[in-house]
Every structure is written in structure tokens, then in C-alpha cells.
Tab-separated table of C-alpha atoms and ligand atoms in Angstrom:
chain	number	residue	atom	x	y	z
A	130	MET	CA	0.000	0.000	0.000
A	131	LYS	CA	2.820	2.410	0.727
A	132	HIS	CA	3.718	2.558	-2.911
A	133	ARG	CA	5.488	5.874	-2.490
A	134	ASP	CA	8.340	4.055	-0.804
A	135	THR	CA	8.758	1.550	-3.576
A	136	ASP	CA	8.314	3.623	-6.699
A	137	THR	CA	11.456	4.930	-8.307
A	138	GLU	CA	10.918	8.520	-7.297
A	139	GLY	CA	10.278	7.547	-3.677
A	140	ILE	CA	13.494	5.554	-3.549
A	141	GLU	CA	15.472	8.378	-5.100
A	142	LEU	CA	13.982	10.885	-2.686
A	143	ASP	CA	14.834	8.775	0.343
A	144	LEU	CA	18.398	8.319	-0.937
A	145	LEU	CA	18.799	12.055	-1.547
A	146	VAL	CA	17.658	12.885	1.977
A	147	GLU	CA	19.955	10.186	3.369
A	148	ALA	CA	22.866	11.538	1.318
A	149	ILE	CA	22.303	15.099	2.557
A	150	PHE	CA	22.321	13.766	6.103
A	151	ARG	CA	25.465	11.650	5.728
A	152	LYS	CA	27.468	14.272	3.911
A	153	TYR	CA	26.265	17.548	5.419
A	154	HIS	CA	24.644	16.421	8.705
A	155	TYR	CA	21.364	18.148	7.944
A	156	ASP	CA	18.771	15.615	8.949
A	157	PHE	CA	15.480	15.871	7.063
A	158	ARG	CA	14.718	12.171	7.396
A	159	ASP	CA	11.912	12.747	9.887
A	160	TYR	CA	10.256	15.746	8.323
A	161	SER	CA	6.643	15.558	7.130
A	162	ALA	CA	7.160	13.510	3.991
A	163	ALA	CA	4.462	15.064	1.816
A	164	SER	CA	5.533	18.673	2.161
A	165	LEU	CA	9.238	17.765	2.071
A	166	LYS	CA	8.623	16.086	-1.278
A	167	ARG	CA	6.961	19.230	-2.631
A	168	ARG	CA	9.874	21.374	-1.574
A	169	LEU	CA	12.391	18.942	-3.017
A	170	LEU	CA	10.487	18.913	-6.311
A	171	GLN	CA	10.753	22.700	-6.379
A	172	ALA	CA	14.474	22.532	-5.629
A	173	ARG	CA	14.907	19.931	-8.346
A	174	GLU	CA	13.233	22.205	-10.848
A	175	TYR	CA	15.280	25.199	-9.720
A	176	PHE	CA	18.529	23.280	-10.139
A	177	GLY	CA	17.370	22.040	-13.546
A	178	CYS	CA	17.549	18.354	-12.627
A	179	HIS	CA	15.141	15.814	-14.071
A	180	THR	CA	15.416	13.301	-11.234
A	181	PHE	CA	16.230	13.297	-7.532
A	182	SER	CA	19.228	11.116	-8.381
A	183	ALA	CA	20.567	13.872	-10.647
A	184	LEU	CA	20.016	16.418	-7.880
A	185	GLN	CA	21.822	14.114	-5.449
A	186	GLU	CA	24.782	13.843	-7.807
A	187	ARG	CA	25.081	17.627	-7.982
A	188	VAL	CA	24.599	18.271	-4.274
A	189	MET	CA	27.090	15.572	-3.294
A	190	HIS	CA	29.838	17.082	-5.422
A	191	ASP	CA	29.204	20.778	-4.962
A	192	ALA	CA	28.892	21.959	-1.375
A	193	THR	CA	28.254	25.521	-2.538
A	194	LEU	CA	24.719	24.465	-3.507
A	195	LEU	CA	23.857	23.637	0.092
A	196	PRO	CA	22.666	27.078	1.283
A	197	GLN	CA	20.266	27.357	-1.656
A	198	LEU	CA	19.036	23.839	-1.112
A	199	LEU	CA	18.453	24.601	2.576
A	200	GLY	CA	16.458	27.620	1.468
A	201	TYR	CA	14.123	25.224	-0.319
A	202	LEU	CA	14.022	22.621	2.413
A	203	THR	CA	13.093	24.986	5.235
A	204	VAL	CA	10.062	27.272	5.217
A	205	GLN	CA	11.007	30.785	6.266
A	206	VAL	CA	7.631	32.560	6.565
A	207	SER	CA	7.600	34.813	9.632
A	208	GLU	CA	6.360	38.165	10.846
A	209	MET	CA	6.647	40.314	13.977
A	210	PHE	CA	3.946	39.711	16.588
A	211	ARG	CA	2.580	36.966	14.339
A	212	ASP	CA	-0.871	35.998	15.660
A	213	PRO	CA	-1.176	39.082	17.903
A	214	SER	CA	-3.575	37.306	20.252
A	215	PHE	CA	-0.773	34.872	21.149
A	216	PHE	CA	1.441	37.759	22.247
A	217	ARG	CA	-1.465	39.350	24.084
A	218	ALA	CA	-2.007	36.134	26.042
A	219	LEU	CA	1.715	35.938	26.733
A	220	ARG	CA	1.675	39.501	28.008
A	221	GLU	CA	-1.483	39.275	30.079
A	222	GLN	CA	-1.349	35.712	31.365
A	223	VAL	CA	2.242	34.430	31.246
A	224	VAL	CA	4.194	37.583	32.145
A	225	PRO	CA	2.660	37.750	35.673
A	226	HIS	CA	4.175	34.305	36.321
A	227	LEU	CA	7.498	35.272	34.768
A	228	ARG	CA	7.722	38.301	37.040
A	229	THR	CA	8.097	35.993	40.027
A	230	TYR	CA	11.533	34.799	38.802
A	231	PRO	CA	14.628	36.872	39.615
A	232	SER	CA	16.214	35.848	36.325
A	233	LEU	CA	14.735	34.422	33.147
A	234	LYS	CA	15.819	32.376	30.182
A	235	VAL	CA	13.776	32.279	26.978
A	236	TRP	CA	14.400	29.946	24.037
A	237	VAL	CA	13.085	30.831	20.579
A	238	ALA	CA	13.526	27.554	18.694
A	239	GLY	CA	13.293	27.881	14.913
A	240	CYS	CA	13.665	31.668	15.050
A	241	SER	CA	14.043	32.063	11.265
A	242	SER	CA	15.073	35.642	10.406
A	243	GLY	CA	14.400	36.938	13.905
A	244	GLU	CA	10.954	38.534	13.754
A	245	GLU	CA	9.729	36.491	16.704
A	246	LEU	CA	12.843	37.195	18.775
A	247	TYR	CA	12.517	40.981	18.319
A	248	SER	CA	8.803	40.759	19.129
A	249	LEU	CA	9.600	39.026	22.417
A	250	ALA	CA	12.450	41.416	23.211
A	251	ILE	CA	10.116	44.387	22.713
A	252	LEU	CA	7.385	42.774	24.791
A	253	PHE	CA	9.837	41.995	27.592
A	254	ARG	CA	11.166	45.571	27.492
A	255	GLU	CA	7.635	46.961	27.646
A	256	GLU	CA	6.900	44.732	30.613
A	257	GLY	CA	10.137	45.633	32.407
A	258	LEU	CA	11.526	42.091	32.238
A	259	GLU	CA	14.254	42.612	29.663
A	260	GLU	CA	17.076	43.309	32.087
A	261	ARG	CA	16.678	40.012	33.883
A	262	THR	CA	16.304	37.910	30.728
A	263	MET	CA	18.640	35.965	28.467
A	264	PHE	CA	17.256	35.007	25.061
A	265	TYR	CA	18.461	32.054	23.013
A	266	ALA	CA	17.442	32.196	19.351
A	267	THR	CA	18.242	29.047	17.403
A	268	ASP	CA	17.693	27.720	13.892
A	269	ILE	CA	19.321	25.360	11.400
A	270	ASN	CA	19.283	27.832	8.567
A	271	THR	CA	22.472	29.893	8.866
A	272	ASP	CA	21.321	32.465	6.299
A	273	ALA	CA	18.219	33.063	8.397
A	274	LEU	CA	20.304	33.313	11.572
A	275	ARG	CA	22.504	35.927	9.914
A	276	LYS	CA	19.406	37.961	9.055
A	277	ALA	CA	18.145	37.549	12.595
A	278	GLU	CA	21.408	38.955	13.958
A	279	ALA	CA	21.211	41.882	11.579
A	280	GLY	CA	17.607	42.764	12.468
A	281	VAL	CA	16.918	44.561	9.201
A	282	TYR	CA	13.516	44.165	7.546
A	283	ASP	CA	11.837	45.532	4.441
A	284	LEU	CA	10.116	48.802	5.232
A	285	GLU	CA	7.096	47.485	3.341
A	286	ARG	CA	6.494	44.915	6.052
A	287	ILE	CA	6.476	47.484	8.864
A	288	SER	CA	2.817	48.481	8.587
A	289	LEU	CA	1.796	44.856	9.197
A	290	PHE	CA	4.273	44.539	12.071
A	291	THR	CA	2.971	47.796	13.587
A	292	ALA	CA	-0.647	46.685	13.369
A	293	ASN	CA	0.236	43.323	14.909
A	294	HIS	CA	2.157	45.023	17.719
A	295	GLN	CA	-0.821	47.246	18.527
A	296	ARG	CA	-3.209	44.282	18.499
A	297	SER	CA	-0.891	42.369	20.818
A	298	GLY	CA	-1.477	45.050	23.454
A	299	GLY	CA	1.780	46.894	22.723
A	300	LYS	CA	2.443	49.653	25.236
A	301	SER	CA	4.818	51.641	23.074
A	302	SER	CA	5.104	52.549	19.414
A	303	LEU	CA	6.968	50.105	17.193
A	304	SER	CA	8.690	53.088	15.576
A	305	ASP	CA	10.566	53.597	18.853
A	306	TYR	CA	12.568	50.481	18.033
A	307	TYR	CA	13.785	50.982	14.484
A	308	THR	CA	15.206	53.595	12.173
A	309	ALA	CA	14.162	53.711	8.541
A	310	ALA	CA	16.907	53.889	5.942
A	311	TYR	CA	16.922	53.112	2.226
A	312	GLY	CA	13.676	51.156	2.227
A	313	ALA	CA	14.682	49.142	5.269
A	314	ALA	CA	13.809	49.216	8.948
A	315	VAL	CA	16.923	48.723	11.045
A	316	PHE	CA	16.005	47.493	14.516
A	317	ASP	CA	17.682	48.907	17.606
A	318	LYS	CA	20.673	46.712	18.372
A	319	THR	CA	20.168	47.039	22.108
A	320	LEU	CA	17.135	44.771	21.613
A	321	ARG	CA	19.480	41.876	20.943
A	322	LYS	CA	22.185	42.643	23.469
A	323	ARG	CA	20.808	39.921	25.712
A	324	THR	CA	20.387	37.386	22.905
A	325	VAL	CA	22.600	34.486	21.864
A	326	PHE	CA	21.969	33.388	18.280
A	327	SER	CA	23.063	29.914	17.454
A	328	ASP	CA	22.928	27.061	15.029
A	329	HIS	CA	20.975	24.297	16.753
A	330	THR	CA	18.866	21.516	15.319
A	331	LEU	CA	15.887	20.025	17.070
A	332	ALA	CA	16.580	16.839	15.108
A	333	SER	CA	19.782	15.861	16.904
A	334	ASP	CA	21.168	18.537	19.246
A	335	ALA	CA	20.672	18.496	23.009
A	336	VAL	CA	19.213	20.761	25.644
A	337	PHE	CA	21.601	23.590	26.597
A	338	ALA	CA	20.032	25.579	29.454
A	339	GLU	CA	17.115	25.684	31.843
A	340	MET	CA	14.290	27.851	30.487
A	341	GLN	CA	11.228	29.566	31.917
A	342	LEU	CA	9.704	30.025	28.448
A	343	VAL	CA	10.183	28.181	25.162
A	344	CYS	CA	8.589	29.488	21.972
A	345	CYS	CA	8.689	27.103	19.057
A	346	ARG	CA	6.124	28.368	16.639
A	347	ASN	CA	5.354	27.089	13.160
A	348	VAL	CA	8.250	24.654	13.177
A	349	LEU	CA	6.690	21.409	14.418
A	350	ILE	CA	4.207	21.186	11.524
A	351	TYR	CA	7.174	20.430	9.249
A	352	PHE	CA	8.156	17.406	11.359
A	353	ASN	CA	6.629	13.928	11.474
A	354	ARG	CA	5.258	12.595	14.759
A	355	GLU	CA	8.527	11.017	15.860
A	356	LEU	CA	10.517	14.194	15.337
A	357	GLN	CA	7.780	16.282	16.933
A	358	ASP	CA	8.030	14.019	19.956
A	359	ARG	CA	11.799	14.451	20.054
A	360	ALA	CA	11.525	18.240	19.875
A	361	VAL	CA	8.807	18.486	22.506
A	362	GLY	CA	10.897	16.136	24.675
A	363	LEU	CA	13.758	18.646	24.441
A	364	PHE	CA	11.440	21.485	25.441
A	365	LYS	CA	10.144	19.475	28.364
A	366	ASP	CA	13.668	18.663	29.519
A	367	SER	CA	14.825	22.242	29.278
A	368	LEU	CA	11.803	23.851	30.951
A	369	VAL	CA	11.746	24.479	34.663
A	370	ARG	CA	8.861	23.011	36.601
A	371	ARG	CA	5.766	25.055	35.627
A	372	GLY	CA	7.680	26.596	32.722
A	373	PHE	CA	5.780	27.689	29.610
A	374	LEU	CA	5.743	26.404	26.039
A	375	GLY	CA	4.235	28.420	23.181
A	376	LEU	CA	3.423	26.750	19.854
A	377	GLY	CA	2.117	28.053	16.522
A	378	SER	CA	-1.581	28.684	15.988
A	379	LYS	CA	-2.108	25.360	14.177
A	380	GLU	CA	0.157	23.297	16.400
A	381	SER	CA	-0.780	21.433	19.554
A	382	LEU	CA	0.284	18.622	21.829
A	383	HIS	CA	-2.943	16.805	20.933
A	384	PHE	CA	-1.178	13.927	19.172
A	385	SER	CA	2.077	14.158	21.127
A	386	SER	CA	3.414	11.415	23.373
A	387	HIS	CA	4.333	14.202	25.825
A	388	ALA	CA	0.792	15.572	26.071
A	389	ALA	CA	0.325	14.352	29.649
A	390	GLU	CA	3.458	16.147	30.832
A	391	PHE	CA	1.961	19.552	30.067
A	392	SER	CA	-1.277	21.278	30.983
A	393	GLU	CA	-3.168	23.473	28.545
A	394	PHE	CA	-2.522	26.932	29.950
A	395	ASN	CA	-4.382	28.720	27.157
A	396	ARG	CA	-5.796	26.234	24.699
A	397	GLU	CA	-6.846	28.723	22.048
A	398	GLU	CA	-3.409	30.399	21.951
A	399	ARG	CA	-1.489	27.108	22.155
A	400	LEU	CA	0.219	27.974	25.424
A	401	TYR	CA	1.213	25.016	27.568
A	402	GLN	CA	2.646	24.750	31.046
A	403	LYS	CA	4.936	21.968	32.161
A	404	ARG	CA	3.416	20.045	35.050
A	405	GLN	CA	6.337	18.748	37.062
B	643	MET	CA	4.598	4.634	12.063
B	644	ASN	CA	1.831	5.159	14.542
B	645	PRO	CA	1.420	2.270	16.943
B	646	ALA	CA	-1.377	4.029	18.829
B	647	GLN	CA	-3.573	3.553	15.791
B	648	SER	CA	-5.064	0.108	15.492
B	649	SER	CA	-6.527	0.451	12.042
B	650	THR	CA	-6.405	2.857	9.187
B	651	ASN	CA	-8.834	3.503	6.418
B	652	LEU	CA	-7.243	2.750	3.099
B	653	GLN	CA	-9.452	4.869	0.900
B	654	ALA	CA	-10.441	8.515	0.917
B	655	LEU	CA	-12.409	11.250	-0.791
B	656	VAL	CA	-10.911	14.652	-1.567
B	657	ILE	CA	-12.895	17.711	-2.675
B	658	GLY	CA	-11.681	21.070	-3.971
B	659	GLY	CA	-13.419	24.279	-4.978
B	660	SER	CA	-13.472	28.042	-4.624
B	661	ALA	CA	-16.080	30.578	-5.743
B	662	GLY	CA	-19.557	29.136	-5.165
B	663	ALA	CA	-18.237	25.970	-3.569
B	664	VAL	CA	-19.653	26.603	-0.088
B	665	GLY	CA	-23.117	26.403	-1.632
B	666	ALA	CA	-22.149	23.286	-3.571
B	667	LEU	CA	-20.871	21.589	-0.408
B	668	MET	CA	-24.109	22.497	1.347
B	669	ARG	CA	-25.869	20.409	-1.286
B	670	LEU	CA	-23.439	17.483	-1.182
B	671	LEU	CA	-22.498	16.908	2.437
B	672	PRO	CA	-25.686	17.188	4.535
B	673	GLY	CA	-27.069	14.049	2.857
B	674	LEU	CA	-24.174	11.844	3.941
B	675	PRO	CA	-24.884	9.463	6.811
B	676	GLY	CA	-22.798	9.696	9.963
B	677	SER	CA	-21.485	6.230	9.150
B	678	PHE	CA	-19.916	7.395	5.875
B	679	PRO	CA	-17.096	4.866	5.422
B	680	LEU	CA	-14.402	7.176	4.054
B	681	PRO	CA	-12.392	10.053	5.451
B	682	VAL	CA	-13.037	13.261	3.490
B	683	PHE	CA	-10.516	16.075	2.992
B	684	ILE	CA	-11.603	19.422	1.611
B	685	VAL	CA	-9.764	22.473	0.328
B	686	LEU	CA	-11.766	25.586	-0.433
B	687	HIS	CA	-10.106	28.912	-1.110
B	688	LEU	CA	-10.891	30.969	1.976
B	689	PRO	CA	-10.053	34.504	3.023
B	690	PRO	CA	-6.745	34.268	4.983
B	691	ASP	CA	-8.358	35.512	8.203
B	692	ASP	CA	-11.183	32.933	8.244
B	693	LYS	CA	-11.273	31.394	11.720
B	694	GLY	CA	-12.919	28.077	11.032
B	695	SER	CA	-16.361	29.420	10.123
B	696	LEU	CA	-16.655	27.122	7.091
B	697	ALA	CA	-16.121	23.930	9.104
B	698	ALA	CA	-18.487	25.200	11.799
B	699	LEU	CA	-21.182	26.041	9.257
B	700	LEU	CA	-20.929	22.677	7.522
B	701	HIS	CA	-20.790	20.813	10.810
B	702	SER	CA	-24.046	22.382	11.934
B	703	GLN	CA	-25.752	21.069	8.797
B	704	CYS	CA	-24.246	17.583	8.546
B	705	GLN	CA	-24.522	14.151	10.129
B	706	VAL	CA	-20.866	13.451	9.452
B	707	THR	CA	-18.376	15.277	11.680
B	708	VAL	CA	-16.919	18.327	9.933
B	709	LYS	CA	-13.872	19.996	11.494
B	710	GLU	CA	-10.787	21.986	10.681
B	711	ALA	CA	-7.897	19.678	9.917
B	712	GLU	CA	-5.270	19.417	12.654
B	713	ASP	CA	-1.619	18.727	12.040
B	714	LYS	CA	-0.763	14.983	12.380
B	715	GLU	CA	-4.410	14.038	12.784
B	716	PRO	CA	-5.060	10.485	11.536
B	717	ALA	CA	-7.502	10.111	8.635
B	718	THR	CA	-10.788	8.854	10.095
B	719	PRO	CA	-13.819	7.400	8.278
B	720	GLY	CA	-16.873	9.609	8.538
B	721	VAL	CA	-14.815	12.637	9.519
B	722	VAL	CA	-14.592	15.536	7.094
B	723	CYS	CA	-11.444	17.642	7.534
B	724	VAL	CA	-11.363	21.118	6.041
B	725	ALA	CA	-8.039	22.888	5.399
B	726	PRO	CA	-7.673	25.930	7.672
B	727	ALA	CA	-7.269	29.322	6.010
B	728	ASN	CA	-3.673	30.198	5.161
B	729	TYR	CA	-2.332	26.624	5.464
B	730	HIS	CA	-1.842	23.909	2.893
B	731	LEU	CA	-3.344	20.560	3.842
B	732	LEU	CA	-1.404	17.427	2.872
B	733	VAL	CA	-1.876	13.705	3.350
B	734	GLU	CA	1.192	11.844	4.585
B	735	PRO	CA	2.134	8.340	3.400
B	736	ASP	CA	1.028	7.004	6.815
B	737	PHE	CA	-2.477	8.504	6.334
B	738	THR	CA	-2.056	11.305	8.818
B	739	LEU	CA	-2.616	14.926	7.839
B	740	SER	CA	-0.015	17.682	7.757
B	741	LEU	CA	-0.344	21.429	7.533
B	742	SER	CA	2.260	23.661	5.937
B	743	GLN	CA	2.896	27.254	4.985
B	744	ASP	CA	4.775	26.495	1.805
B	745	GLU	CA	4.365	29.004	-1.013
B	746	PRO	CA	0.807	29.597	-2.250
B	747	VAL	CA	-0.143	27.855	-5.518
B	748	PHE	CA	-2.018	30.078	-7.992
B	749	PHE	CA	-2.143	32.663	-5.165
B	750	SER	CA	-3.960	30.167	-2.979
B	751	ARG	CA	-3.079	28.691	0.376
B	752	PRO	CA	-4.603	26.208	0.967
B	753	SER	CA	-4.197	24.841	-2.526
B	754	ILE	CA	-6.228	22.048	-4.065
B	755	ASP	CA	-3.233	20.828	-6.090
B	756	VAL	CA	-1.194	20.384	-2.896
B	757	LEU	CA	-3.917	18.317	-1.228
B	758	PHE	CA	-4.728	16.216	-4.291
B	759	GLU	CA	-1.109	15.458	-5.250
B	760	SER	CA	-0.192	14.340	-1.738
B	761	ALA	CA	-3.411	12.312	-1.411
B	762	ALA	CA	-2.696	10.650	-4.775
B	763	ASP	CA	0.748	9.651	-3.453
B	764	ALA	CA	-0.726	8.219	-0.265
B	765	TYR	CA	-3.879	6.532	-1.554
B	766	GLY	CA	-3.086	5.707	-5.180
B	767	SER	CA	-6.035	3.985	-6.838
B	768	SER	CA	-8.154	4.094	-3.656
B	769	LEU	CA	-8.822	7.808	-3.949
B	770	TRP	CA	-11.926	9.636	-5.175
B	771	ALA	CA	-11.399	13.271	-6.170
B	772	VAL	CA	-14.006	15.936	-6.889
B	773	ILE	CA	-13.477	19.381	-8.418
B	774	LEU	CA	-16.335	21.807	-7.815
B	775	THR	CA	-17.148	25.284	-9.011
B	776	GLY	CA	-14.330	27.826	-8.758
B	777	ALA	CA	-12.632	30.785	-10.374
B	778	SER	CA	-9.047	29.526	-10.447
B	779	PRO	CA	-7.026	26.877	-12.283
B	780	ASP	CA	-5.915	25.405	-8.941
B	781	GLY	CA	-6.858	21.729	-8.743
B	782	ALA	CA	-6.263	20.866	-12.399
B	783	ALA	CA	-2.757	19.492	-11.878
B	784	GLY	CA	-3.932	17.756	-8.728
B	785	LEU	CA	-6.805	16.023	-10.488
B	786	LYS	CA	-4.429	14.864	-13.189
B	787	ALA	CA	-2.145	13.386	-10.531
B	788	VAL	CA	-5.077	11.548	-8.952
B	789	HIS	CA	-5.949	10.051	-12.325
B	790	ALA	CA	-2.333	9.126	-13.040
B	791	ALA	CA	-2.174	7.251	-9.722
B	792	GLY	CA	-5.292	5.291	-10.697
B	793	GLY	CA	-7.832	7.211	-8.618
B	794	LYS	CA	-11.361	8.168	-9.685
B	795	THR	CA	-11.940	11.708	-10.857
B	796	TRP	CA	-15.196	13.677	-10.953
B	797	VAL	CA	-15.759	17.253	-12.052
B	798	GLN	CA	-18.809	19.418	-11.531
B	799	ASP	CA	-20.331	20.206	-14.933
B	800	PRO	CA	-18.940	23.648	-15.857
B	801	ALA	CA	-22.322	24.484	-17.388
B	802	THR	CA	-23.971	24.210	-13.964
B	803	ALA	CA	-21.060	25.647	-11.954
B	804	GLU	CA	-21.368	29.103	-10.474
B	805	ALA	CA	-17.794	29.767	-11.646
B	806	PRO	CA	-16.732	27.491	-14.541
B	807	THR	CA	-12.987	28.300	-14.625
B	808	MET	CA	-11.925	25.631	-12.148
B	809	PRO	CA	-13.941	22.718	-13.553
B	810	ARG	CA	-12.942	23.703	-17.102
B	811	ALA	CA	-9.251	23.803	-16.222
B	812	ALA	CA	-9.591	20.457	-14.447
B	813	LEU	CA	-11.229	18.873	-17.497
B	814	ALA	CA	-8.597	20.299	-19.816
B	815	ALA	CA	-5.854	18.745	-17.666
B	816	CYS	CA	-7.742	15.528	-16.981
B	817	PRO	CA	-10.168	14.817	-19.841
B	818	GLU	CA	-10.804	11.323	-18.451
B	819	ALA	CA	-12.709	12.782	-15.475
B	820	ARG	CA	-16.459	12.187	-15.301
B	821	VAL	CA	-18.596	15.298	-15.676
B	822	LEU	CA	-21.526	15.385	-13.268
B	823	SER	CA	-24.179	17.846	-12.161
B	824	LEU	CA	-24.406	18.624	-8.457
B	825	SER	CA	-27.390	16.315	-7.986
B	826	GLU	CA	-25.601	13.486	-9.801
B	827	LEU	CA	-22.575	14.088	-7.599
B	828	ALA	CA	-24.777	13.965	-4.521
B	829	GLN	CA	-26.108	10.578	-5.682
B	830	GLU	CA	-22.614	9.221	-6.326
B	831	LEU	CA	-21.515	10.242	-2.842
B	832	LEU	CA	-24.560	8.585	-1.342
B	833	ALA	CA	-23.734	5.413	-3.257
B	834	MET	CA	-20.248	5.573	-1.699
B	835	ALA	CA	-21.872	5.505	1.715
B	836	ASP	CA	-22.593	1.812	1.049
B	837	LEU	CA	-18.940	1.031	0.335
B	838	PRO	CA	-17.414	-1.371	2.818
B	839	THR	CA	-14.804	0.154	5.093
B	840	VAL	CA	-11.470	-1.168	3.871
B	841	LYS	CA	-8.957	-1.351	6.648
B	842	GLU	CA	-5.624	-2.856	7.361
B	843	ALA	CA	-5.113	-4.222	10.839
B	844	SER	CA	-2.043	-2.125	11.555
B	845	HIS	CA	0.915	-0.830	9.667
B	846	SER	CA	4.482	-0.119	10.558
C	2353	LIG	C1	8.158	28.985	9.418
C	2353	LIG	S1	9.651	29.362	10.273
C	2353	LIG	C2	9.035	29.898	11.830
C	2353	LIG	C3	9.585	31.240	12.250
C	2353	LIG	C4	9.041	31.793	13.557
C	2353	LIG	N1	9.188	30.853	14.655
C	2353	LIG	C5	7.589	32.207	13.410
C	2353	LIG	O1	6.705	31.504	13.916
C	2353	LIG	O2	7.314	33.212	12.756
C	2353	LIG	C6	10.331	27.738	10.577
C	2353	LIG	C7	11.792	27.756	10.971
C	2353	LIG	O3	12.155	26.483	11.513
C	2353	LIG	C8	13.482	26.225	11.145
C	2353	LIG	N2	13.784	24.797	11.295
C	2353	LIG	C9	13.493	23.795	10.439
C	2353	LIG	N3	13.984	22.629	10.876
C	2353	LIG	C10	14.577	22.882	12.067
C	2353	LIG	C11	15.286	22.078	13.016
C	2353	LIG	N4	15.448	20.759	12.801
C	2353	LIG	N5	15.778	22.659	14.116
C	2353	LIG	C12	15.610	24.004	14.324
C	2353	LIG	N6	14.959	24.812	13.464
C	2353	LIG	C13	14.452	24.275	12.345
C	2353	LIG	C14	13.539	26.726	9.718
C	2353	LIG	O4	14.865	26.941	9.274
C	2353	LIG	C15	12.715	28.001	9.810
C	2353	LIG	O5	13.541	29.106	10.068
């Protein structure tokens, strides 16, 4: 019945993913197969290859193709204060708990080009928590991480970001945090002075610090159940007792093997709290 | 892949549409019995800020369960899963559903092509696919993929469709598809309600 595994294209696809893992240590073997296939088909077309075997041949012998290939294999959609109601719930319901800690650690896993990190940094500054907080922003896509460290976004996107910030209950004006230059909004570098950006994969890397809050939004949908379980296991291990986990608006722990280890803190906004 | 699941339905029905398709679904789905033996997956082009109103509306009118699709949800007979606004809906080879924010197709996310192509990969010849009224060529490539994998393809008669672009494009790409009016489609779906539920005991 699982003919996808036995047809030629399925075999070639599996071998390509295996080859990328063995040679470059990027592990896409446990990503959602259907959407990974779509993205690989797009990459194949972009590189002008007729088969996945041909694409494998090129990628194996030309490491310079890797960044572009990674661009296809990872989905980089993001925005500041994405799903404003999530940030409002964070502000109104989670922040009061966070205030009780003398120092805080926050992990933004799968931070892409940084929009989520800057949103949190602004929220924490508005709430007076910034000075006691360390942020860890991680991703596997090094191009995205570089953009995150730069904190420069198209000016065209700012009206959306501003509206989102307002709807999230923002207490200041977003324009306080960036300067506009040559069609770009350059975000205040003091926003990231308490942030460590680093290359970290949820597929094989380990926990690195004890967190009060983990945000991993719109990343898990690209993983299969096994990899989702691994990632959520990492979050569970790194969270303090009663620490918080925020997921994307279409993600949940509903089908997770770790579901029982968390309580639904705000079901609608996908905010969970570790039990023990 | 999923040991928690004791059995999995091996066949499915997928439906795609855009302009006018809510009305078409309101004629097709309310007649289905709650014991409908297939899982149903639907992509309609929705405004990006829709918060599940389509699934709620259909659910209130139907005997089958209609809900927004959740990521990694297993396909379930008699449950109709609708793609949420702004997310593609895909069927995985292990018959669970995935959501993604990959690029829109023909300006649409969710896209009918994305659902149909992934469902064709997963279900092969055990898939039924329906293209309804719509004002976009999305779905044509998907229907062709369903046919190529051996699945059955039905298209709402463009002459009776509120917006004929989508069914016309689908027929141009997949001329083998059967052309049916909405009432004929409703009858075909009812006939499917008598299909036996085909299951495998478990899969690894
Ligand atoms: C759609 S973006 C989400 C950005 C941001 N969290 C948001 O919600 O707006 C998904 C990110 O997950 C990253 N990613 C994919 N696989 C990963 C992995 N195994 N470990 C860490 N990050 C990963 C991608 O590179 C991408 O930047």
C-alpha cells in the first residue's frame, strides 16, 4: 500500500535525503514527507535536474549548492507579533508568572530571520523584564540566523508589524525600536544585546540551558510525529517546573506522546505549562 | 509509524473548490450518513483571516463530523477535515494529515493541487477526487495526478457551476474525469456511503 516508498521517485527521494544527512549532517529524514517532497520537487526544478538522483549527484559534489538547497528545504515565513492574540495572552497571562523569577531564560527555537525574537524582546522591554532575561534564538538555517542577527527588515512589512504590535497590546510605538533607511527598517541593536543566536537543530542537538519560556512556533508542523516528539521532549527537559511552552496557531500537543506532561494553559493560543 | 492507531482507512475522498463551492458543499455533504465509510478532505479557497467558520457552518448542517484539519491528525472514516485558512493541507504516506505554509499555488493557500497530489501519493487507486465550481485553475494538476495514480476523478459540470474556470481547467488537464451535475454528484456520494470500510489491521 505504501507505494510511495517503492516507486522509483520515492526511492530516489529517500536516498537524496539520506545523502544530505550523511554528507552535510542536515537531517530531514523525519520531516513531514508530503511537504518535504513538494519542496524537493521545487528545488529539483530550480537546479534544472530531471530526477532526484541527478540532484543528489550535484549536491554531493558541490557543497556551494547547500545554502540554496536549505532555502528550499526549510520554510522561512515569519512576521513580527505573528498571531497578535498569542502575544497578548503571553503579556497578560504568562508575564505575571514570569515576574516571580529573579532571572529568566527564553528559548526561541526555529527563530528564522528573527521577527519572533525581536517581538519578544520588545514585549519583555515593555513589561520591564528585559534586564533580567537571556534570550536564546536558534535555527538550522544559517542564512536566516545571519538575518536575525542583523535585524533589518523591508520597510514594506512594517505596517503589518505595527498593526500586529498594537493588536498584541503593545504599550509603546513600534517606531521607537527601528530607524528607517533606504527602504529598510533597522532594529535597535540594544534589543538583541541579551540574545545568543546559534545554530541548533531540534533533530539531533541536546538541551543547553534551563528555560522559563520556550517558543517554538510554526516549526513542528514540518516534522513527522517522531521528530515532533523528540523536539517536545527537548522542550520538556529544558523547561523548569511550571515553565511555559508556546506553539504556533495550528500546532498542539494533541497527538504528542508528551501531552500528559503539560497542561493546557491557554488552549486557544497554544500555550502550555509543564506540570512537574 | 503510529502504533497508537489500530486500524487505518485505506481509501479517501478529496474535494476542492473556490467561488460558489460553499453552496455546492451544502448540497453534497448534509445528505451523507454519519457512518460514511471514508475520510473526506476538503480544500476551499478561503479569506486568509477565516477562523474556522466554514467547518463550523458545515458541521451544523451535517450528520458526518466536519472539522478543521489538525496537524498529524489520523484520517478517520466519517470525519470531514477542512483545510484551515492560510495553510496547505497534505496527506502523509502514513495517512495522517499535515499542515504547511509552503508558497501559495495560484495565489492560494490552501491549494487544491497540494492536497490532491499528496493524497494521490498516499492513496493511489483508492482515492476519489471531486473538483467543484471555482474561479481559479488550482486543482487541475492535482486532479491529473489523482488520475495518473489510478484514482477516480469527478468534475462538476462547468455548465452548472457558479464559476466554470476551475472545472474547465480540471477537465482540460484531466479529460478522463467524469462530468456530473451537483445532484448526480450527490447521488454518487450517497452510493459511496454503502462502500465497505477497507482497513488494514495495523501498519508499521
Ligand atoms: C516557518 S519558520 C518559523 C519562524 C518563527 N518561529 C515564526 O513563527 O514566525 C520555521 C523555521 O524552523 C526552522 N527549522 C526547520 N527545521 C529545524 C530544526 N530541525 N531545528 C531548528 N529549526 C528548524 C527553519 O529553518 C525556519 O527558520
